[in-house]
Amino acid sequence: MKKYALLRYCLVFLAIVLPYFTAAAFHGTEMVLAERKPDMEEYLPILVFSQISPDMKKETIKAQTVIARSNIQRRIGEGKNLAEILWENENAGEVWRYFFTEKNQIYQQSAKETGGQVLTYEGKVKLTPWHKISAGKTRSGAEAFHDEAYTYLKSADSSGDKKSPDYMKVVEIPAGQLSGELKIKKRDSAGYVTELMVGETLLEGESFASGMGLESANFSLQKKDDTYYLRVRGSGHGVGFSQFGGNEMAKNGSNAEEILKKYFPEMELKEKYSKSE
């Protein structure tokens, strides 16, 4: 039975992806993207696999599935077609692993059990962000993105994240690697660095974290001799759904709907969504 299931999964994958490569060789990617119209629910389990570990609780994976579906619907509403969205997926390695993991059925079950569900705000699908581990509290969208359009993304307590073995890491940066003294200038209400100085240069917190390879922009620093020691908390931008925090809720009996309500209190879970609404 497993062999037949694996064959079926592979055929689904080939039906989605292989036509792009073969047709693109003859007609170009633009024509292929315009003509090929794969079904979102068919591809969704593979996409969610690339976003969240199968070792997470099923209710956590279901929550991530709703988030992924919401983001796809949002981009379709912005004028993207599904083929373009699939084409832009950068997790090809994760996609291939999907077909060889024994736990891949949980993603199909999650897609089926949440069939059609999306998160909306004022009747419309919006950006629905997620990250792996918060610093104990998720961020306000308006603060993180410096845009009042994201006020619907409220900060939420996620103290369960502190139980993660990856909650905190210490990163060492030789002072000579920087062009001047490193100082934190400003943080947001969740403790994430939004502005810092390197010598006379003002930098944005997320950009600095990304450039230095830090797991998140929530960090404190201490200089000793010629080395800066950064205590980095969490993993990711800290906005929206924290996978580890959500999984702690699932371990304590919360279902996907309750998890999503915790992290997106201003948003509504819709059973079926039509962009004409």
mmCIF file of C-alpha atoms in Angstrom:
data_model
loop_
_atom_site.group_PDB
_atom_site.id
_atom_site.type_symbol
_atom_site.label_atom_id
_atom_site.label_comp_id
_atom_site.label_asym_id
_atom_site.label_seq_id
_atom_site.Cartn_x
_atom_site.Cartn_y
_atom_site.Cartn_z
ATOM 1 C CA MET A 1 0.000 0.000 0.000
ATOM 2 C CA LYS A 2 2.869 2.376 0.834
ATOM 3 C CA LYS A 3 4.349 1.828 -2.617
ATOM 4 C CA TYR A 4 1.059 2.735 -4.271
ATOM 5 C CA ALA A 5 0.680 5.790 -2.020
ATOM 6 C CA LEU A 6 4.206 6.946 -2.853
ATOM 7 C CA LEU A 7 3.528 6.434 -6.549
ATOM 8 C CA ARG A 8 0.345 8.470 -6.273
ATOM 9 C CA TYR A 9 2.142 11.318 -4.486
ATOM 10 C CA CYS A 10 4.883 11.316 -7.097
ATOM 11 C CA LEU A 11 2.335 11.417 -9.894
ATOM 12 C CA VAL A 12 0.619 14.384 -8.237
ATOM 13 C CA PHE A 13 3.956 16.159 -7.968
ATOM 14 C CA LEU A 14 4.835 15.423 -11.591
ATOM 15 C CA ALA A 15 1.401 16.561 -12.721
ATOM 16 C CA ILE A 16 2.020 19.900 -11.009
ATOM 17 C CA VAL A 17 5.689 20.545 -11.687
ATOM 18 C CA LEU A 18 6.931 18.553 -14.661
ATOM 19 C CA PRO A 19 4.681 20.269 -17.241
ATOM 20 C CA TYR A 20 6.298 23.596 -16.341
ATOM 21 C CA PHE A 21 9.782 22.391 -17.212
ATOM 22 C CA THR A 22 8.875 20.546 -20.396
ATOM 23 C CA ALA A 23 6.565 23.204 -21.757
ATOM 24 C CA ALA A 24 8.879 26.024 -20.750
ATOM 25 C CA ALA A 25 11.625 24.502 -22.859
ATOM 26 C CA PHE A 26 9.465 24.933 -25.971
ATOM 27 C CA HIS A 27 7.213 27.892 -25.218
ATOM 28 C CA GLY A 28 8.908 29.978 -22.513
ATOM 29 C CA THR A 29 7.908 30.414 -18.872
ATOM 30 C CA GLU A 30 5.454 33.263 -19.479
ATOM 31 C CA MET A 31 3.227 31.193 -21.734
ATOM 32 C CA VAL A 32 3.403 28.215 -19.396
ATOM 33 C CA LEU A 33 2.470 30.325 -16.387
ATOM 34 C CA ALA A 34 -0.477 31.746 -18.278
ATOM 35 C CA GLU A 35 -1.841 28.372 -19.418
ATOM 36 C CA ARG A 36 -1.101 25.920 -16.609
ATOM 37 C CA LYS A 37 -3.692 26.090 -13.804
ATOM 38 C CA PRO A 38 -2.936 23.587 -11.043
ATOM 39 C CA ASP A 39 -5.388 23.152 -8.184
ATOM 40 C CA MET A 40 -4.392 24.881 -4.944
ATOM 41 C CA GLU A 41 -5.606 22.106 -2.634
ATOM 42 C CA GLU A 42 -3.565 19.599 -4.631
ATOM 43 C CA TYR A 43 -0.342 21.483 -4.015
ATOM 44 C CA LEU A 44 -1.097 22.801 -0.520
ATOM 45 C CA PRO A 45 0.127 19.757 1.506
ATOM 46 C CA ILE A 46 3.513 19.913 -0.241
ATOM 47 C CA LEU A 47 3.828 23.630 0.388
ATOM 48 C CA VAL A 48 2.921 23.264 4.078
ATOM 49 C CA PHE A 49 5.493 20.465 4.437
ATOM 50 C CA SER A 50 8.145 22.946 3.337
ATOM 51 C CA GLN A 51 6.994 25.336 6.093
ATOM 52 C CA ILE A 52 6.507 23.189 9.191
ATOM 53 C CA SER A 53 7.963 19.977 10.613
ATOM 54 C CA PRO A 54 5.867 16.773 10.611
ATOM 55 C CA ASP A 55 6.950 16.334 14.244
ATOM 56 C CA MET A 56 4.583 19.144 15.213
ATOM 57 C CA LYS A 57 1.125 18.278 16.520
ATOM 58 C CA LYS A 58 -1.579 17.823 13.911
ATOM 59 C CA GLU A 59 -3.572 20.828 15.155
ATOM 60 C CA THR A 60 -0.464 22.995 14.737
ATOM 61 C CA ILE A 61 -0.004 21.745 11.183
ATOM 62 C CA LYS A 62 -3.682 22.419 10.488
ATOM 63 C CA ALA A 63 -3.201 26.002 11.702
ATOM 64 C CA GLN A 64 -0.205 26.389 9.372
ATOM 65 C CA THR A 65 -2.289 24.935 6.530
ATOM 66 C CA VAL A 66 -4.966 27.609 6.999
ATOM 67 C CA ILE A 67 -2.251 30.273 7.045
ATOM 68 C CA ALA A 68 -0.679 28.936 3.834
ATOM 69 C CA ARG A 69 -4.051 28.761 2.079
ATOM 70 C CA SER A 70 -4.856 32.310 3.210
ATOM 71 C CA ASN A 71 -1.600 33.661 1.825
ATOM 72 C CA ILE A 72 -2.133 31.922 -1.515
ATOM 73 C CA GLN A 73 -5.651 33.337 -1.766
ATOM 74 C CA ARG A 74 -4.334 36.786 -0.908
ATOM 75 C CA ARG A 75 -1.765 36.674 -3.681
ATOM 76 C CA ILE A 76 -4.339 35.434 -6.148
ATOM 77 C CA GLY A 77 -6.475 38.414 -5.151
ATOM 78 C CA GLU A 78 -3.489 40.668 -5.867
ATOM 79 C CA GLY A 79 -3.377 39.434 -9.441
ATOM 80 C CA LYS A 80 -1.014 36.474 -9.235
ATOM 81 C CA ASN A 81 -2.136 33.209 -10.741
ATOM 82 C CA LEU A 82 -1.513 29.960 -8.898
ATOM 83 C CA ALA A 83 1.072 28.796 -11.399
ATOM 84 C CA GLU A 84 3.181 31.886 -10.705
ATOM 85 C CA ILE A 85 2.923 31.308 -6.960
ATOM 86 C CA LEU A 86 4.020 27.687 -7.310
ATOM 87 C CA TRP A 87 6.832 28.658 -9.656
ATOM 88 C CA GLU A 88 8.236 31.043 -7.056
ATOM 89 C CA ASN A 89 8.458 28.394 -4.326
ATOM 90 C CA GLU A 90 12.123 28.279 -3.315
ATOM 91 C CA ASN A 91 11.911 25.134 -1.189
ATOM 92 C CA ALA A 92 12.526 22.578 -3.936
ATOM 93 C CA GLY A 93 14.630 20.403 -1.637
ATOM 94 C CA GLU A 94 11.822 20.284 0.907
ATOM 95 C CA VAL A 95 9.338 19.428 -1.834
ATOM 96 C CA TRP A 96 11.317 16.348 -2.847
ATOM 97 C CA ARG A 97 11.661 15.218 0.784
ATOM 98 C CA TYR A 98 7.893 15.323 1.120
ATOM 99 C CA PHE A 99 7.510 12.215 -1.026
ATOM 100 C CA PHE A 100 9.933 10.180 1.056
ATOM 101 C CA THR A 101 8.845 11.013 4.597
ATOM 102 C CA GLU A 102 6.624 8.514 6.359
ATOM 103 C CA LYS A 103 4.635 11.335 7.950
ATOM 104 C CA ASN A 104 3.488 13.099 4.791
ATOM 105 C CA GLN A 105 -0.114 11.940 5.183
ATOM 106 C CA ILE A 106 -0.607 14.360 8.069
ATOM 107 C CA TYR A 107 -0.308 17.239 5.569
ATOM 108 C CA GLN A 108 -2.959 15.802 3.286
ATOM 109 C CA GLN A 109 -5.246 15.164 6.253
ATOM 110 C CA SER A 110 -4.697 18.723 7.483
ATOM 111 C CA ALA A 111 -5.587 20.155 4.086
ATOM 112 C CA LYS A 112 -8.698 17.997 3.886
ATOM 113 C CA GLU A 113 -9.863 18.752 7.436
ATOM 114 C CA THR A 114 -9.432 22.503 6.938
ATOM 115 C CA GLY A 115 -10.758 22.427 3.367
ATOM 116 C CA GLY A 116 -11.421 25.960 2.144
ATOM 117 C CA GLN A 117 -10.700 27.645 5.485
ATOM 118 C CA VAL A 118 -8.913 31.015 5.387
ATOM 119 C CA LEU A 119 -8.298 33.891 7.769
ATOM 120 C CA THR A 120 -9.893 37.223 6.852
ATOM 121 C CA TYR A 121 -10.001 40.755 8.208
ATOM 122 C CA GLU A 122 -13.039 42.857 7.396
ATOM 123 C CA GLY A 123 -14.069 40.185 4.904
ATOM 124 C CA LYS A 124 -10.777 40.158 2.973
ATOM 125 C CA VAL A 125 -7.743 37.873 3.043
ATOM 126 C CA LYS A 126 -4.697 39.739 4.278
ATOM 127 C CA LEU A 127 -1.029 39.040 4.881
ATOM 128 C CA THR A 128 -0.930 36.237 7.451
ATOM 129 C CA PRO A 129 2.678 35.920 8.638
ATOM 130 C CA TRP A 130 4.297 33.131 10.611
ATOM 131 C CA HIS A 131 7.655 32.334 12.161
ATOM 132 C CA LYS A 132 9.288 29.457 14.015
ATOM 133 C CA ILE A 133 9.843 30.819 17.536
ATOM 134 C CA SER A 134 8.949 34.169 19.074
ATOM 135 C CA ALA A 135 10.945 35.862 21.814
ATOM 136 C CA GLY A 136 8.096 35.153 24.249
ATOM 137 C CA LYS A 137 5.719 37.690 22.745
ATOM 138 C CA THR A 138 4.757 38.204 19.105
ATOM 139 C CA ARG A 139 5.123 41.613 17.498
ATOM 140 C CA SER A 140 2.621 44.230 16.441
ATOM 141 C CA GLY A 141 2.371 44.240 12.648
ATOM 142 C CA ALA A 142 2.179 48.027 12.540
ATOM 143 C CA GLU A 143 5.411 48.290 14.541
ATOM 144 C CA ALA A 144 7.293 45.562 12.718
ATOM 145 C CA PHE A 145 6.355 46.690 9.209
ATOM 146 C CA HIS A 146 6.193 50.425 10.011
ATOM 147 C CA ASP A 147 2.758 50.594 8.379
ATOM 148 C CA GLU A 148 -0.668 51.202 9.925
ATOM 149 C CA ALA A 149 -2.178 48.909 7.293
ATOM 150 C CA TYR A 150 -1.025 45.998 9.470
ATOM 151 C CA THR A 151 -2.735 47.066 12.697
ATOM 152 C CA TYR A 152 -4.879 43.912 12.469
ATOM 153 C CA LEU A 153 -1.743 41.909 13.376
ATOM 154 C CA LYS A 154 -1.774 42.299 17.138
ATOM 155 C CA SER A 155 0.934 41.354 19.596
ATOM 156 C CA ALA A 156 0.159 38.175 21.541
ATOM 157 C CA ASP A 157 1.693 36.442 24.529
ATOM 158 C CA SER A 158 3.675 33.405 23.428
ATOM 159 C CA SER A 159 5.619 32.568 26.562
ATOM 160 C CA GLY A 160 5.543 28.887 25.650
ATOM 161 C CA ASP A 161 8.288 29.656 23.157
ATOM 162 C CA LYS A 162 10.741 29.967 26.028
ATOM 163 C CA LYS A 163 10.583 26.171 26.386
ATOM 164 C CA SER A 164 12.224 25.692 22.993
ATOM 165 C CA PRO A 165 15.823 24.420 23.089
ATOM 166 C CA ASP A 166 16.463 26.920 20.285
ATOM 167 C CA TYR A 167 14.887 29.849 22.124
ATOM 168 C CA MET A 168 18.208 31.585 22.819
ATOM 169 C CA LYS A 169 21.569 31.526 21.081
ATOM 170 C CA VAL A 170 24.730 33.496 21.794
ATOM 171 C CA VAL A 171 26.458 34.931 18.732
ATOM 172 C CA GLU A 172 29.970 36.380 18.863
ATOM 173 C CA ILE A 173 30.931 39.247 16.556
ATOM 174 C CA PRO A 174 34.558 40.465 16.525
ATOM 175 C CA ALA A 175 34.611 44.238 16.974
ATOM 176 C CA GLY A 176 37.039 44.508 14.070
ATOM 177 C CA GLN A 177 34.363 43.138 11.756
ATOM 178 C CA LEU A 178 32.306 46.299 12.285
ATOM 179 C CA SER A 179 33.017 49.821 11.096
ATOM 180 C CA GLY A 180 32.442 51.356 14.525
ATOM 181 C CA GLU A 181 30.948 50.886 17.973
ATOM 182 C CA LEU A 182 27.707 48.872 18.053
ATOM 183 C CA LYS A 183 24.822 50.375 20.035
ATOM 184 C CA ILE A 184 21.123 49.506 20.204
ATOM 185 C CA LYS A 185 19.078 52.669 19.726
ATOM 186 C CA LYS A 186 15.434 51.556 19.649
ATOM 187 C CA ARG A 187 13.237 48.510 20.278
ATOM 188 C CA ASP A 188 9.572 47.823 19.637
ATOM 189 C CA SER A 189 7.091 46.839 22.353
ATOM 190 C CA ALA A 190 7.956 43.132 21.987
ATOM 191 C CA GLY A 191 11.667 43.799 22.483
ATOM 192 C CA TYR A 192 12.815 43.456 18.875
ATOM 193 C CA VAL A 193 15.559 45.865 17.830
ATOM 194 C CA THR A 194 14.263 48.336 15.254
ATOM 195 C CA GLU A 195 17.214 50.741 15.110
ATOM 196 C CA LEU A 196 20.905 50.492 16.003
ATOM 197 C CA MET A 197 24.082 52.376 15.355
ATOM 198 C CA VAL A 198 27.313 51.028 13.916
ATOM 199 C CA GLY A 199 29.680 53.916 14.407
ATOM 200 C CA GLU A 200 27.895 56.884 12.831
ATOM 201 C CA THR A 201 25.657 54.708 10.623
ATOM 202 C CA LEU A 202 22.003 54.123 11.504
ATOM 203 C CA LEU A 203 20.769 50.627 10.610
ATOM 204 C CA GLU A 204 17.353 48.957 10.619
ATOM 205 C CA GLY A 205 17.142 46.055 13.071
ATOM 206 C CA GLU A 206 15.843 43.362 10.697
ATOM 207 C CA SER A 207 18.397 44.291 8.051
ATOM 208 C CA PHE A 208 21.245 44.049 10.560
ATOM 209 C CA ALA A 209 19.998 40.695 11.868
ATOM 210 C CA SER A 210 19.712 39.309 8.352
ATOM 211 C CA GLY A 211 23.109 40.618 7.299
ATOM 212 C CA MET A 212 24.824 39.148 10.373
ATOM 213 C CA GLY A 213 23.031 35.814 10.080
ATOM 214 C CA LEU A 214 21.109 36.208 13.363
ATOM 215 C CA GLU A 215 18.021 34.082 13.976
ATOM 216 C CA SER A 216 15.981 37.146 14.914
ATOM 217 C CA ALA A 217 16.218 40.867 15.606
ATOM 218 C CA ASN A 218 15.443 40.374 19.290
ATOM 219 C CA PHE A 219 18.854 40.521 20.914
ATOM 220 C CA SER A 220 20.832 42.130 23.674
ATOM 221 C CA LEU A 221 24.537 42.827 23.409
ATOM 222 C CA GLN A 222 27.547 43.024 25.624
ATOM 223 C CA LYS A 223 31.103 43.898 24.661
ATOM 224 C CA LYS A 224 34.028 42.150 26.289
ATOM 225 C CA ASP A 225 37.540 42.913 25.138
ATOM 226 C CA ASP A 226 37.341 42.984 21.333
ATOM 227 C CA THR A 227 34.191 40.879 20.961
ATOM 228 C CA TYR A 228 30.468 41.646 21.007
ATOM 229 C CA TYR A 229 28.309 38.921 22.533
ATOM 230 C CA LEU A 230 24.724 38.971 21.253
ATOM 231 C CA ARG A 231 22.046 36.989 23.096
ATOM 232 C CA VAL A 232 19.517 36.294 20.352
ATOM 233 C CA ARG A 233 15.977 35.231 21.273
ATOM 234 C CA GLY A 234 13.535 33.433 19.006
ATOM 235 C CA SER A 235 13.739 32.558 15.322
ATOM 236 C CA GLY A 236 12.130 34.648 12.584
ATOM 237 C CA HIS A 237 10.548 38.078 12.318
ATOM 238 C CA GLY A 238 8.257 37.498 15.296
ATOM 239 C CA VAL A 239 5.003 38.634 13.628
ATOM 240 C CA GLY A 240 1.839 36.540 13.537
ATOM 241 C CA PHE A 241 1.861 32.801 14.188
ATOM 242 C CA SER A 242 4.629 31.280 16.279
ATOM 243 C CA GLN A 243 4.871 27.619 15.333
ATOM 244 C CA PHE A 244 6.540 26.520 18.557
ATOM 245 C CA GLY A 245 4.137 28.520 20.716
ATOM 246 C CA GLY A 246 1.177 27.177 18.770
ATOM 247 C CA ASN A 247 2.489 23.663 19.201
ATOM 248 C CA GLU A 248 2.696 24.153 22.964
ATOM 249 C CA MET A 249 -0.988 25.105 22.861
ATOM 250 C CA ALA A 250 -1.768 21.985 20.840
ATOM 251 C CA LYS A 251 0.068 19.840 23.400
ATOM 252 C CA ASN A 252 -2.254 21.299 26.027
ATOM 253 C CA GLY A 253 -5.373 20.393 24.044
ATOM 254 C CA SER A 254 -6.045 23.490 21.917
ATOM 255 C CA ASN A 255 -7.392 22.911 18.419
ATOM 256 C CA ALA A 256 -6.327 24.737 15.252
ATOM 257 C CA GLU A 257 -9.138 27.284 15.489
ATOM 258 C CA GLU A 258 -8.174 28.182 19.067
ATOM 259 C CA ILE A 259 -4.510 28.473 18.102
ATOM 260 C CA LEU A 260 -5.305 30.786 15.201
ATOM 261 C CA LYS A 261 -7.574 32.923 17.393
ATOM 262 C CA LYS A 262 -4.727 33.310 19.880
ATOM 263 C CA TYR A 263 -2.244 34.587 17.304
ATOM 264 C CA PHE A 264 -4.682 36.433 15.024
ATOM 265 C CA PRO A 265 -7.315 37.804 17.449
ATOM 266 C CA GLU A 266 -8.551 40.448 14.984
ATOM 267 C CA MET A 267 -9.027 37.992 12.127
ATOM 268 C CA GLU A 268 -11.980 35.733 11.361
ATOM 269 C CA LEU A 269 -11.779 32.097 10.312
ATOM 270 C CA LYS A 270 -13.992 31.556 7.267
ATOM 271 C CA GLU A 271 -15.025 28.075 6.238
ATOM 272 C CA LYS A 272 -15.209 28.968 2.544
ATOM 273 C CA TYR A 273 -13.853 31.998 0.805
ATOM 274 C CA SER A 274 -14.702 33.677 -2.464
ATOM 275 C CA LYS A 275 -12.754 36.734 -3.629
ATOM 276 C CA SER A 276 -16.068 38.182 -4.807
ATOM 277 C CA GLU A 277 -17.163 38.637 -1.179
#
